[in-house]
XYZ file of C-alpha atoms in Angstrom:
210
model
C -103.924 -154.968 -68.352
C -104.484 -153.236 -64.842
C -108.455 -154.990 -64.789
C -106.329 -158.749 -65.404
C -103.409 -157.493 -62.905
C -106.513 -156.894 -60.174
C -108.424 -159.555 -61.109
C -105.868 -162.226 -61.174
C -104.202 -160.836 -57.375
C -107.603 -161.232 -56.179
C -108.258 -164.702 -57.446
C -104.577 -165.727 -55.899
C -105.668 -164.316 -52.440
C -109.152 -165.839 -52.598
C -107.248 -169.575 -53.584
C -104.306 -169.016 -50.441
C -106.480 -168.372 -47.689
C -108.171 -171.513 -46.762
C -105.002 -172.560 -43.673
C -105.444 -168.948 -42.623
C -106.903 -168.239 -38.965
C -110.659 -167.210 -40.342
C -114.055 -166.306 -38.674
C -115.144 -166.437 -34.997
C -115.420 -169.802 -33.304
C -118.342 -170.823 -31.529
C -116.656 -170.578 -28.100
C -115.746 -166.711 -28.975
C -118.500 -164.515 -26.917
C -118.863 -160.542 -26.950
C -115.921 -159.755 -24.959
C -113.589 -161.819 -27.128
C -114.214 -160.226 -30.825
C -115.339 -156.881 -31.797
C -118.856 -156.102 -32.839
C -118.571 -153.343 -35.159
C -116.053 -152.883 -38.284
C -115.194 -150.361 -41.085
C -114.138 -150.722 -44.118
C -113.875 -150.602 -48.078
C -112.830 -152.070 -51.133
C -109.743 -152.708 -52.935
C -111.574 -151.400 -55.897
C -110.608 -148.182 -55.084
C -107.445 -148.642 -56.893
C -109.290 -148.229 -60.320
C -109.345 -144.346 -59.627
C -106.019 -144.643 -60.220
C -106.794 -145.858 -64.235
C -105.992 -143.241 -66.696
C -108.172 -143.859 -68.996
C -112.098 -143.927 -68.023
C -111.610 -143.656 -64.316
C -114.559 -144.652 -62.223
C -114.280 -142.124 -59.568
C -115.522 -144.704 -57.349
C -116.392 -144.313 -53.543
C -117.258 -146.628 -50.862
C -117.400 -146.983 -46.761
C -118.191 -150.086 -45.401
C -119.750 -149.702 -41.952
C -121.193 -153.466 -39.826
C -122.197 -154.947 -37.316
C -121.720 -158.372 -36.183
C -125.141 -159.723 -34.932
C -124.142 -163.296 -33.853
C -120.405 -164.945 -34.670
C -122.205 -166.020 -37.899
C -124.172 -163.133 -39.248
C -122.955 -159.765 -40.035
C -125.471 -156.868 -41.460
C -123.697 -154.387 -43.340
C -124.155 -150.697 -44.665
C -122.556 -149.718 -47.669
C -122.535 -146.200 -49.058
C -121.078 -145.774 -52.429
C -120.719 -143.924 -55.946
C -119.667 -144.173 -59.207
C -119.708 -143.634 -62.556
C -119.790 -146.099 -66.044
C -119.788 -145.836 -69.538
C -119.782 -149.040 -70.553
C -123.290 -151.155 -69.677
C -123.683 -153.455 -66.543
C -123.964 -156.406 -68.213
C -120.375 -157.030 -69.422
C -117.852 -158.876 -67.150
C -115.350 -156.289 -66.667
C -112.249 -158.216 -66.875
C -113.351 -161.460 -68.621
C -115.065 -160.254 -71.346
C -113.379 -158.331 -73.868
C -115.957 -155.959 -75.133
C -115.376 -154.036 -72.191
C -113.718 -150.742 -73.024
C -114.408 -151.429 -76.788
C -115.510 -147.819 -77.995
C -118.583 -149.409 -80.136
C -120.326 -150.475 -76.862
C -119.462 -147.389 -74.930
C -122.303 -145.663 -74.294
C -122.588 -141.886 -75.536
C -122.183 -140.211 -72.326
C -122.105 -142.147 -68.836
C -123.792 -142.944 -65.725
C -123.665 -141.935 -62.373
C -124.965 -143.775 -59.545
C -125.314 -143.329 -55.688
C -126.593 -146.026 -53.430
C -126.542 -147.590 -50.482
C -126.042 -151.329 -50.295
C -127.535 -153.163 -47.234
C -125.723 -156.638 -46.626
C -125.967 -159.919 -45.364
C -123.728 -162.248 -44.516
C -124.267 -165.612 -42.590
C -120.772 -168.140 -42.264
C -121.174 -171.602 -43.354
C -117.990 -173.060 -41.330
C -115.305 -171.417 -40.288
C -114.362 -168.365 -42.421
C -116.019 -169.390 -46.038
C -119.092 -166.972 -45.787
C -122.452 -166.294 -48.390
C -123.257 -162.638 -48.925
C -126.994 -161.324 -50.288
C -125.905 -157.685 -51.003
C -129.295 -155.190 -52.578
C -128.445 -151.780 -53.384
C -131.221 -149.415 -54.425
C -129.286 -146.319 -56.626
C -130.252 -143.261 -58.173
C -128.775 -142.683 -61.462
C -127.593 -139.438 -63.067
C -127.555 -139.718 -66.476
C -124.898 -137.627 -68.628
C -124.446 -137.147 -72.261
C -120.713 -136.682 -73.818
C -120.585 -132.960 -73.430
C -121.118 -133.812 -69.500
C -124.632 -132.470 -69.371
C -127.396 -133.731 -67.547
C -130.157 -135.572 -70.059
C -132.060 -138.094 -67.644
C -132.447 -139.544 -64.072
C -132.900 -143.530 -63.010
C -133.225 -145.634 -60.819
C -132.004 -149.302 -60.374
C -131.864 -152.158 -57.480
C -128.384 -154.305 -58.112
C -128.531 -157.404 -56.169
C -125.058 -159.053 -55.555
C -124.483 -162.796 -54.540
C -121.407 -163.330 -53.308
C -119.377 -166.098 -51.413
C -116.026 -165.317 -50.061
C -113.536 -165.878 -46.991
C -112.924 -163.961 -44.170
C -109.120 -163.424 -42.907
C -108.267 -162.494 -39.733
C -105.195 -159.824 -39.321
C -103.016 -158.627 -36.396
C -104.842 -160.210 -33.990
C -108.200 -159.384 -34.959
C -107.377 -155.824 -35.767
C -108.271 -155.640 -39.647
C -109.704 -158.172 -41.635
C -109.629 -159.114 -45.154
C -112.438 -160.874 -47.804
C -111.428 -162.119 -51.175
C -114.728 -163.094 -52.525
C -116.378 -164.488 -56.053
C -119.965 -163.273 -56.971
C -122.731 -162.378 -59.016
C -124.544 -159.857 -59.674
C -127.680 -159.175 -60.918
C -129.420 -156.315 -62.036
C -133.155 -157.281 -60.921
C -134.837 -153.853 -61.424
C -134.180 -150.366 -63.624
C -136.078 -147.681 -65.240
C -135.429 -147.695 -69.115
C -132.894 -145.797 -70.113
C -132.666 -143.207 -72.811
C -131.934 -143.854 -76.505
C -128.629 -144.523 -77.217
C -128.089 -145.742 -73.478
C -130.999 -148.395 -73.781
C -130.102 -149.972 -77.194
C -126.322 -151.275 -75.754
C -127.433 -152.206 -72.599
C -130.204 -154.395 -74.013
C -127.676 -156.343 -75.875
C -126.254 -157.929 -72.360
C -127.629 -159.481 -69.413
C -128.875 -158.505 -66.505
C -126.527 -161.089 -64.379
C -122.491 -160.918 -64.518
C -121.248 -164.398 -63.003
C -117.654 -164.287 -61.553
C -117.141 -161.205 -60.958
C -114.445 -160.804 -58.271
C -114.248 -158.827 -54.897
C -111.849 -157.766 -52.323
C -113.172 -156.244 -49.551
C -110.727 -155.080 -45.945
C -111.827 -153.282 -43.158
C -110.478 -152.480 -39.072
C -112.327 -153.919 -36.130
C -113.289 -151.609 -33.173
């Protein structure tokens, strides 16, 4: 219920912000917007689950090269049990105990982004993210390491706030998960059932100017 509750506030946010004030205008110059940003994701919030919690982490740090590109650095971790490849609030085998894994992954990466606006706020994002993975058996012990490059394609809308203070960007995406080292048994044998792209998946993404 909490993954619709999200998913359904962010698709309601994405759908309302078109008449919002939105990107910077061609006549804005270096003196009239901020170049640099921080930020994170409202996907935070699922720390808050009580069952499964991802103990998720991520800082958003960017720099706006022109008014329409923006390069991005993304620092993040967290941990799964269930594989990649199922939508996590569309599809309902996610969470279903037969295609938990037995144990869970951990992952820390560092996403480099790209985004270039198409006219006026509505933006297209090529997010890659190389990550280590720490691979954990149920009794919480250590069994394997990985490594896997998730690719994210995402097109969203950036908001304007407070005068250019913060900023907010509902997006849609998918993602894709181009490249991984196999995974041990057990791990490998769910995760080959799905596939390696998840279309739809949503995003929600604030951060403060300075």
């Amino acid at each position: 219920m909490q993954k619709k509750i999200l998913f359904i506030s962010v698709a309601i946010v994405l759908l309302s912000a078109l008449p919002l004030k939105a990107q910077y205008a061609k006549n804005d110059s270096t003196s009239t917007y901020k170049r640099w940003f921080v930020g994170s994701t409202l996907f935070l919030l699922g720390n808050l689950a009580t069952t499964n919690p991802p103990d998720f982490v991520q800082v958003n740090v960017g720099y706006r090269i022109t008014e329409k590109e923006v390069i991005t650095l993304e620092p993040k971790t967290w941990k799964y049990a269930w594989p990649n490849g199922i939508h996590p609030f569309l599809n309902k085998s996610y969470g279903k105990p037969e295609e938990e894994f037995p144990g869970y992954i951990r992952e820390y990466g560092i996403s480099v982004a790209y985004q270039r606006f198409l006219c006026k706020g509505l933006y297209a994002e090529l997010n890659v993210m190389p990550s280590l993975q720490d691979i954990r058996n149920v009794e919480d012990i250590k069994i394997d390491n990985g490594f896997q490059i998730f690719n994210t394609y995402r097109l969203g809308y950036h908001i304007k706030l407070l005068k250019d203070r913060f900023f907010i960007q509902p997006s849609i995406a998918i993602t894709h998960r181009i490249y991984h080292t196999t995974l041990p048994d057990g791990f490998k044998q769910l995760d080959d059932k799905w596939s390696k792209f998840v279309f739809g998946e949503p995003g929600f993404h604030f951060g403060y100017n300075f």
